Amino acid sequence: MYIDPTRYSGRPADCASRLPKEQRCYDLLGRLGISYFRVDHDHADTIEACEAVEQVLGEKICKNLFLCNRQQTEFYLFITCGNKPFRSKDFSTALGVSRLSFAPAEKMDTMLGTKIGATTVFSALLDSTHNVQIVFDKDILNEKYYGCSDGTTTRYMKVKTEDILSKFLPYTKHTATIVEV
């Protein structure tokens, strides 16, 4: 997998070849005054594939899991540490809801505009009906920065956690639920 060895600050100089969802993300971060670093690379859709990206980015990549209840009426985007094992039962208990499972890929596409491996907190931009609850693992909030996708599988970003909580999520009218798992 090719990884551009440069850690860039801010948006690309030429966005013409970037996907519209990338451009929207960069535009909004600029309007909100949220600074970030980014790394460009070949397709990487697993935490394991991101290990080399983490070296250039200078930050661990978080894991973003899209979950739902059995009836597919309640949806959750869970943001946790990339190296932390996920157990649905522990997450459900921490959240105080019935056992959850991974939501279907089609729901991820229609509700968040992303595919498996590209889901990110920035997907909240497309959840205008607020059907997805954003849930952070408390361990993520203990870090000054965290690494996440820009909504694609070819760019990862390093963003201040506080900027996501105090600027980005209020803009999208989402509130963060914090759980300890």
Coordinates of N, CA and C in Angstrom, one line a residue:
M1 N 0.9 -1.2 0.0 CA 0.0 0.0 0.0 C 0.9 1.2 0.0
Y2 N 0.6 2.2 -0.9 CA 1.4 3.4 -1.0 C 0.8 4.4 0.0
I3 N 1.7 5.0 0.8 CA 1.4 6.1 1.7 C 2.3 7.3 1.4
D4 N 1.7 8.4 1.1 CA 2.5 9.6 0.9 C 3.2 9.9 2.2
P5 N 4.5 10.0 2.2 CA 5.2 10.2 3.4 C 5.1 11.6 4.1
T6 N 4.3 12.5 3.4 CA 4.2 13.8 3.9 C 2.9 13.9 4.8
R7 N 3.0 14.5 6.0 CA 1.9 14.9 6.8 C 1.5 16.3 6.5
Y8 N 0.3 16.5 5.8 CA -0.1 17.8 5.4 C -0.9 18.5 6.5
S9 N -0.9 19.8 6.4 CA -1.7 20.6 7.4 C -2.8 21.2 6.5
G10 N -4.0 20.9 6.9 CA -5.2 21.5 6.2 C -5.5 20.9 4.9
R11 N -6.4 21.5 4.2 CA -7.0 21.0 2.9 C -5.9 20.9 1.8
P12 N -6.2 20.0 0.9 CA -5.3 19.9 -0.3 C -5.3 21.2 -1.1
A13 N -4.2 21.5 -1.7 CA -4.1 22.7 -2.5 C -5.1 22.7 -3.7
D14 N -5.2 21.5 -4.3 CA -6.1 21.3 -5.4 C -7.2 20.3 -5.0
C15 N -8.4 20.7 -4.8 CA -9.5 19.8 -4.4 C -10.3 19.3 -5.6
A16 N -10.0 19.8 -6.8 CA -10.8 19.4 -8.0 C -10.9 17.9 -8.2
S17 N -9.9 17.2 -7.9 CA -9.9 15.7 -8.1 C -10.5 15.0 -6.9
R18 N -10.8 15.7 -5.8 CA -11.3 15.1 -4.6 C -12.8 14.9 -4.7
L19 N -13.3 13.9 -3.9 CA -14.7 13.6 -3.9 C -15.5 14.7 -3.3
P20 N -16.8 14.9 -3.7 CA -17.6 16.0 -3.1 C -17.6 15.9 -1.5
K21 N -17.7 14.7 -1.0 CA -17.8 14.5 0.5 C -16.5 15.0 1.1
E22 N -15.4 14.8 0.5 CA -14.1 15.3 1.0 C -14.1 16.8 1.0
Q23 N -14.5 17.4 -0.1 CA -14.6 18.8 -0.2 C -15.5 19.5 0.8
R24 N -16.7 18.9 1.0 CA -17.6 19.4 2.0 C -16.9 19.3 3.4
C25 N -16.3 18.3 3.7 CA -15.6 18.1 5.0 C -14.5 19.2 5.2
Y26 N -13.7 19.4 4.2 CA -12.6 20.4 4.3 C -13.2 21.8 4.4
D27 N -14.2 22.0 3.6 CA -14.9 23.4 3.6 C -15.4 23.7 5.0
L28 N -16.1 22.7 5.6 CA -16.8 22.9 6.9 C -15.7 23.1 8.0
L29 N -14.7 22.3 8.0 CA -13.6 22.4 9.0 C -13.0 23.8 8.9
G30 N -12.8 24.3 7.7 CA -12.3 25.6 7.5 C -13.2 26.7 8.1
R31 N -14.5 26.6 7.8 CA -15.5 27.5 8.3 C -15.6 27.5 9.8
L32 N -15.4 26.3 10.4 CA -15.5 26.2 11.8 C -14.2 26.5 12.6
G33 N -13.2 26.8 11.8 CA -11.9 27.1 12.4 C -11.2 25.9 13.0
I34 N -11.5 24.7 12.5 CA -10.9 23.5 13.0 C -9.6 23.1 12.2
S35 N -8.5 23.1 12.8 CA -7.3 22.8 12.1 C -7.1 21.3 12.2
Y36 N -6.3 20.7 11.3 CA -6.1 19.3 11.2 C -4.9 19.0 10.4
F37 N -4.4 17.8 10.6 CA -3.3 17.3 9.7 C -4.0 16.1 8.9
R38 N -3.4 15.8 7.8 CA -4.0 14.7 7.0 C -2.8 14.0 6.3
V39 N -3.1 12.7 6.0 CA -2.2 11.8 5.2 C -3.0 11.2 4.1
D40 N -2.4 11.3 2.9 CA -3.0 10.7 1.7 C -2.4 9.3 1.5
H41 N -3.2 8.4 1.0 CA -2.6 7.0 0.9 C -3.6 6.2 0.0
D42 N -3.1 5.0 -0.4 CA -4.0 4.1 -1.1 C -5.1 3.6 -0.2
H43 N -6.0 2.9 -0.7 CA -7.2 2.4 0.0 C -6.7 1.6 1.2
A44 N -7.3 2.0 2.4 CA -7.0 1.4 3.7 C -8.4 1.4 4.4
D45 N -9.0 0.2 4.6 CA -10.3 0.1 5.2 C -10.3 -0.7 6.5
T46 N -9.2 -1.0 7.0 CA -9.1 -1.7 8.3 C -8.1 -1.1 9.2
I47 N -8.3 -1.3 10.5 CA -7.3 -0.7 11.5 C -5.9 -1.3 11.2
E48 N -5.8 -2.5 10.8 CA -4.5 -3.2 10.5 C -3.8 -2.4 9.4
A49 N -4.6 -2.1 8.3 CA -4.0 -1.4 7.2 C -3.6 0.0 7.5
C50 N -4.1 0.5 8.6 CA -3.8 1.9 9.0 C -2.6 2.1 9.8
E51 N -2.0 1.0 10.2 CA -0.8 1.1 11.1 C 0.3 1.9 10.5
A52 N 0.6 1.7 9.2 CA 1.6 2.5 8.6 C 1.2 4.0 8.4
V53 N -0.1 4.2 8.2 CA -0.7 5.6 8.1 C -0.4 6.3 9.5
E54 N -0.6 5.6 10.6 CA -0.5 6.2 11.9 C 1.0 6.7 12.1
Q55 N 1.9 6.0 11.5 CA 3.3 6.5 11.6 C 3.5 7.8 11.0
V56 N 3.0 8.1 9.8 CA 3.1 9.4 9.2 C 2.2 10.4 9.8
L57 N 1.0 10.0 10.2 CA 0.1 10.9 10.8 C 0.5 11.4 12.2
G58 N 1.2 10.5 12.9 CA 1.6 10.8 14.3 C 0.5 10.7 15.3
E59 N -0.4 9.8 15.0 CA -1.6 9.7 15.8 C -2.2 8.3 15.6
K60 N -2.8 7.7 16.6 CA -3.5 6.4 16.4 C -4.8 6.7 15.8
I61 N -5.2 5.8 14.9 CA -6.5 5.9 14.2 C -7.6 5.2 15.1
C62 N -8.7 5.9 15.2 CA -9.7 5.4 16.0 C -10.6 4.4 15.2
K63 N -11.3 3.6 15.9 CA -12.2 2.7 15.2 C -13.6 3.3 15.3
N64 N -14.4 3.2 14.2 CA -15.7 3.7 14.1 C -16.6 2.6 13.7
L65 N -17.6 2.3 14.6 CA -18.5 1.1 14.3 C -19.9 1.6 14.2
F66 N -20.6 1.2 13.2 CA -22.0 1.6 13.0 C -22.8 0.4 13.4
L67 N -23.7 0.6 14.4 CA -24.4 -0.4 15.1 C -25.9 -0.1 15.1
C68 N -26.7 -1.1 15.3 CA -28.2 -0.9 15.4 C -28.8 -2.0 16.3
N69 N -30.1 -1.7 16.7 CA -30.8 -2.7 17.4 C -31.4 -3.7 16.4
R70 N -32.0 -4.8 16.9 CA -32.5 -5.8 16.1 C -33.6 -5.4 15.1
Q71 N -34.4 -4.4 15.5 CA -35.5 -3.9 14.6 C -35.0 -2.9 13.6
Q72 N -33.7 -2.5 13.7 CA -33.1 -1.4 12.9 C -33.9 -0.1 13.0
T73 N -34.2 0.2 14.2 CA -34.9 1.5 14.5 C -34.0 2.5 15.3
E74 N -32.9 2.0 15.9 CA -32.0 2.8 16.6 C -30.6 2.5 16.1
F75 N -29.9 3.6 15.8 CA -28.6 3.5 15.2 C -27.5 4.2 16.0
Y76 N -26.3 3.7 16.0 CA -25.3 4.3 16.8 C -24.0 4.3 16.0
L77 N -23.2 5.4 16.1 CA -21.9 5.4 15.6 C -21.0 5.5 16.8
F78 N -20.3 4.4 17.0 CA -19.4 4.2 18.2 C -18.0 4.5 17.8
I79 N -17.4 5.4 18.5 CA -16.0 5.8 18.2 C -15.1 5.4 19.4
T80 N -14.2 4.5 19.1 CA -13.4 3.9 20.1 C -11.9 3.8 19.7
C81 N -11.1 3.4 20.6 CA -9.7 3.2 20.2 C -9.5 2.1 19.2
G82 N -8.6 2.3 18.3 CA -8.4 1.3 17.2 C -7.9 0.0 17.7
N83 N -7.1 0.0 18.7 CA -6.6 -1.3 19.2 C -7.4 -1.9 20.3
K84 N -8.5 -1.3 20.6 CA -9.4 -1.9 21.7 C -10.3 -2.9 21.2
P85 N -10.4 -4.1 21.8 CA -11.3 -5.1 21.3 C -12.8 -4.6 21.5
F86 N -13.6 -5.0 20.6 CA -15.0 -4.6 20.7 C -15.9 -5.8 21.0
R87 N -16.7 -5.6 22.1 CA -17.7 -6.7 22.4 C -19.0 -6.0 22.5
S88 N -19.9 -6.5 21.6 CA -21.2 -5.9 21.5 C -21.9 -5.9 22.9
K89 N -21.8 -6.9 23.6 CA -22.5 -7.0 24.9 C -22.0 -6.0 25.9
D90 N -20.7 -5.7 25.9 CA -20.1 -4.7 26.8 C -20.6 -3.3 26.4
F91 N -20.6 -3.1 25.1 CA -21.1 -1.8 24.6 C -22.6 -1.6 24.9
S92 N -23.4 -2.6 24.7 CA -24.8 -2.5 25.0 C -25.1 -2.2 26.4
T93 N -24.3 -2.9 27.3 CA -24.5 -2.7 28.7 C -24.1 -1.3 29.1
A94 N -23.0 -0.8 28.6 CA -22.5 0.5 29.0 C -23.5 1.6 28.5
L95 N -24.2 1.4 27.4 CA -25.1 2.3 26.8 C -26.5 2.1 27.5
G96 N -26.7 1.0 28.1 CA -28.0 0.7 28.7 C -29.1 0.4 27.7
V97 N -28.8 -0.3 26.6 CA -29.8 -0.7 25.6 C -29.6 -2.2 25.4
S98 N -30.7 -2.8 24.7 CA -30.6 -4.2 24.4 C -29.4 -4.4 23.5
R99 N -29.1 -5.7 23.4 CA -27.9 -6.1 22.6 C -28.0 -5.5 21.2
L100 N -26.9 -4.9 20.7 CA -26.8 -4.3 19.4 C -25.9 -5.2 18.5
S101 N -26.0 -5.0 17.2 CA -25.2 -5.7 16.3 C -24.8 -4.7 15.2
F102 N -23.9 -5.1 14.3 CA -23.5 -4.2 13.2 C -24.7 -3.9 12.3
A103 N -24.8 -2.7 11.9 CA -25.9 -2.3 11.0 C -25.5 -2.7 9.6
P104 N -26.5 -3.0 8.8 CA -26.3 -3.3 7.4 C -25.5 -2.3 6.6
A105 N -24.7 -2.7 5.7 CA -23.9 -1.7 4.9 C -24.8 -0.8 4.1
E106 N -25.9 -1.2 3.7 CA -26.8 -0.4 2.9 C -27.3 0.8 3.8
K107 N -27.6 0.5 5.1 CA -28.0 1.6 6.0 C -26.9 2.6 6.2
M108 N -25.6 2.1 6.3 CA -24.5 3.0 6.5 C -24.4 3.9 5.3
D109 N -24.6 3.4 4.1 CA -24.5 4.2 2.9 C -25.7 5.2 2.9
T110 N -26.9 4.8 3.1 CA -28.0 5.8 3.0 C -28.0 6.8 4.2
M111 N -27.7 6.3 5.4 CA -27.8 7.2 6.5 C -26.5 8.1 6.7
L112 N -25.3 7.6 6.4 CA -24.1 8.3 6.7 C -23.3 8.6 5.4
G113 N -23.7 8.1 4.3 CA -23.0 8.4 3.0 C -21.6 7.8 2.9
T114 N -21.4 6.7 3.7 CA -20.1 6.1 3.7 C -20.2 4.6 3.5
K115 N -19.1 4.0 3.3 CA -19.0 2.5 3.2 C -18.2 2.0 4.3
I116 N -18.2 0.7 4.5 CA -17.4 0.0 5.5 C -15.9 0.5 5.3
G117 N -15.3 0.9 6.4 CA -13.9 1.3 6.4 C -13.8 2.8 6.3
A118 N -14.8 3.5 5.9 CA -14.7 5.0 5.7 C -15.6 5.7 6.7
T119 N -16.3 5.0 7.6 CA -17.2 5.7 8.5 C -16.4 6.6 9.5
T120 N -16.9 7.7 9.8 CA -16.2 8.7 10.6 C -17.2 9.6 11.3
V121 N -16.7 10.3 12.3 CA -17.5 11.3 13.0 C -18.0 12.3 12.0
F122 N -17.3 12.6 10.9 CA -17.7 13.5 9.9 C -18.9 13.0 9.1
S123 N -19.2 11.8 9.2 CA -20.4 11.2 8.6 C -21.7 11.9 9.2
A124 N -21.6 12.5 10.4 CA -22.7 13.2 11.0 C -23.2 14.3 10.1
L125 N -22.4 14.8 9.3 CA -22.8 15.9 8.3 C -24.0 15.4 7.5
L126 N -24.0 14.1 7.1 CA -25.1 13.7 6.3 C -26.3 13.1 7.0
D127 N -26.2 13.1 8.4 CA -27.3 12.6 9.2 C -28.2 13.8 9.6
S128 N -28.8 14.4 8.6 CA -29.6 15.6 8.9 C -30.9 15.3 9.7
T129 N -31.3 14.0 9.7 CA -32.5 13.7 10.4 C -32.2 13.2 11.9
H130 N -30.9 13.2 12.2 CA -30.5 12.8 13.5 C -30.9 11.5 14.0
N131 N -30.9 10.5 13.1 CA -31.3 9.1 13.4 C -30.1 8.3 14.0
V132 N -28.9 8.9 13.9 CA -27.8 8.2 14.4 C -27.2 8.9 15.7
Q133 N -27.1 8.1 16.7 CA -26.5 8.6 18.0 C -25.0 8.5 17.9
I134 N -24.3 9.6 18.2 CA -22.9 9.5 18.2 C -22.4 9.2 19.6
V135 N -21.6 8.1 19.7 CA -21.2 7.6 21.0 C -19.7 7.5 21.1
F136 N -19.1 8.1 22.0 CA -17.6 8.1 22.2 C -17.2 7.2 23.4
D137 N -16.2 6.4 23.1 CA -15.6 5.7 24.2 C -14.8 6.7 25.1
K138 N -15.0 6.7 26.4 CA -14.4 7.6 27.3 C -12.8 7.7 27.0
D139 N -12.2 6.6 26.6 CA -10.8 6.6 26.4 C -10.4 7.5 25.3
I140 N -11.2 7.7 24.3 CA -10.9 8.6 23.2 C -10.9 10.1 23.7
L141 N -11.8 10.4 24.6 CA -11.8 11.7 25.2 C -10.7 12.1 26.1
N142 N -9.9 11.1 26.5 CA -8.7 11.3 27.3 C -7.5 11.8 26.5
E143 N -7.7 11.8 25.2 CA -6.6 12.1 24.3 C -6.8 13.5 23.7
K144 N -5.7 14.3 23.5 CA -5.8 15.6 23.0 C -6.3 15.5 21.5
Y145 N -5.8 14.6 20.8 CA -6.1 14.4 19.3 C -6.6 12.9 19.1
Y146 N -7.2 12.7 18.0 CA -7.5 11.4 17.5 C -7.4 11.4 16.0
G147 N -7.2 10.2 15.5 CA -7.1 10.0 14.0 C -8.4 9.4 13.5
C148 N -8.8 10.0 12.4 CA -10.1 9.4 11.8 C -10.0 9.7 10.3
S149 N -10.9 9.0 9.6 CA -11.1 9.1 8.2 C -11.8 10.5 7.9
D150 N -11.6 10.9 6.6 CA -12.4 12.1 6.2 C -13.7 11.7 5.5
G151 N -14.0 10.4 5.6 CA -15.2 9.9 4.9 C -14.9 9.0 3.7
T152 N -13.5 8.9 3.5 CA -13.1 8.0 2.4 C -12.1 7.0 3.0
T153 N -11.6 6.1 2.2 CA -10.6 5.1 2.7 C -9.2 5.5 2.2
T154 N -9.1 6.7 1.7 CA -7.8 7.2 1.2 C -7.2 8.4 1.9
R155 N -7.8 8.9 2.9 CA -7.3 10.0 3.7 C -7.7 9.8 5.1
Y156 N -6.7 10.0 6.0 CA -6.9 10.0 7.4 C -6.4 11.4 8.0
M157 N -7.1 11.8 9.0 CA -6.8 13.1 9.6 C -6.5 13.0 11.1
K158 N -5.8 14.0 11.6 CA -5.5 14.1 13.0 C -6.2 15.4 13.4
V159 N -7.2 15.3 14.3 CA -8.0 16.4 14.7 C -8.0 16.5 16.2
K160 N -8.1 17.7 16.8 CA -8.3 17.9 18.2 C -9.6 17.4 18.6
T161 N -9.6 16.5 19.7 CA -10.8 16.0 20.2 C -11.8 17.1 20.7
E162 N -11.3 18.1 21.3 CA -12.1 19.2 21.8 C -12.8 19.9 20.7
D163 N -12.1 20.0 19.5 CA -12.8 20.7 18.4 C -14.0 19.9 17.9
I164 N -13.8 18.6 17.9 CA -15.0 17.8 17.5 C -16.2 17.9 18.4
L165 N -15.9 17.9 19.7 CA -16.9 18.0 20.7 C -17.5 19.4 20.8
S166 N -16.7 20.4 20.7 CA -17.2 21.8 21.0 C -17.6 22.6 19.7
K167 N -17.1 22.2 18.6 CA -17.4 22.9 17.3 C -18.1 22.1 16.3
F168 N -17.6 20.9 16.0 CA -18.2 20.1 14.9 C -19.6 19.5 15.3
L169 N -19.6 18.8 16.4 CA -20.9 18.2 16.7 C -22.0 19.2 17.0
P170 N -21.8 20.3 17.7 CA -22.8 21.3 17.8 C -23.3 21.8 16.4
Y171 N -22.4 22.0 15.5 CA -22.8 22.4 14.2 C -23.7 21.5 13.5
T172 N -23.5 20.2 13.7 CA -24.4 19.1 13.1 C -25.6 18.9 13.9
K173 N -25.7 19.5 15.1 CA -26.8 19.4 16.0 C -26.9 18.0 16.6
H174 N -25.7 17.3 16.7 CA -25.6 16.0 17.4 C -24.9 16.3 18.8
T175 N -25.3 15.5 19.7 CA -24.7 15.5 21.0 C -23.9 14.2 21.2
A176 N -22.8 14.2 21.9 CA -22.1 13.0 22.1 C -22.5 12.3 23.4
T177 N -22.7 11.0 23.3 CA -22.9 10.2 24.5 C -21.6 9.6 24.8
I178 N -21.2 9.6 26.0 CA -19.9 9.1 26.4 C -20.1 7.8 27.3
V179 N -19.4 6.7 26.9 CA -19.5 5.5 27.6 C -18.1 5.0 28.0
E180 N -18.1 4.2 29.1 CA -16.9 3.5 29.4 C -17.0 2.1 29.2
V181 N -16.2 1.5 28.3 CA -16.3 0.1 28.0 C -15.0 -0.6 28.3

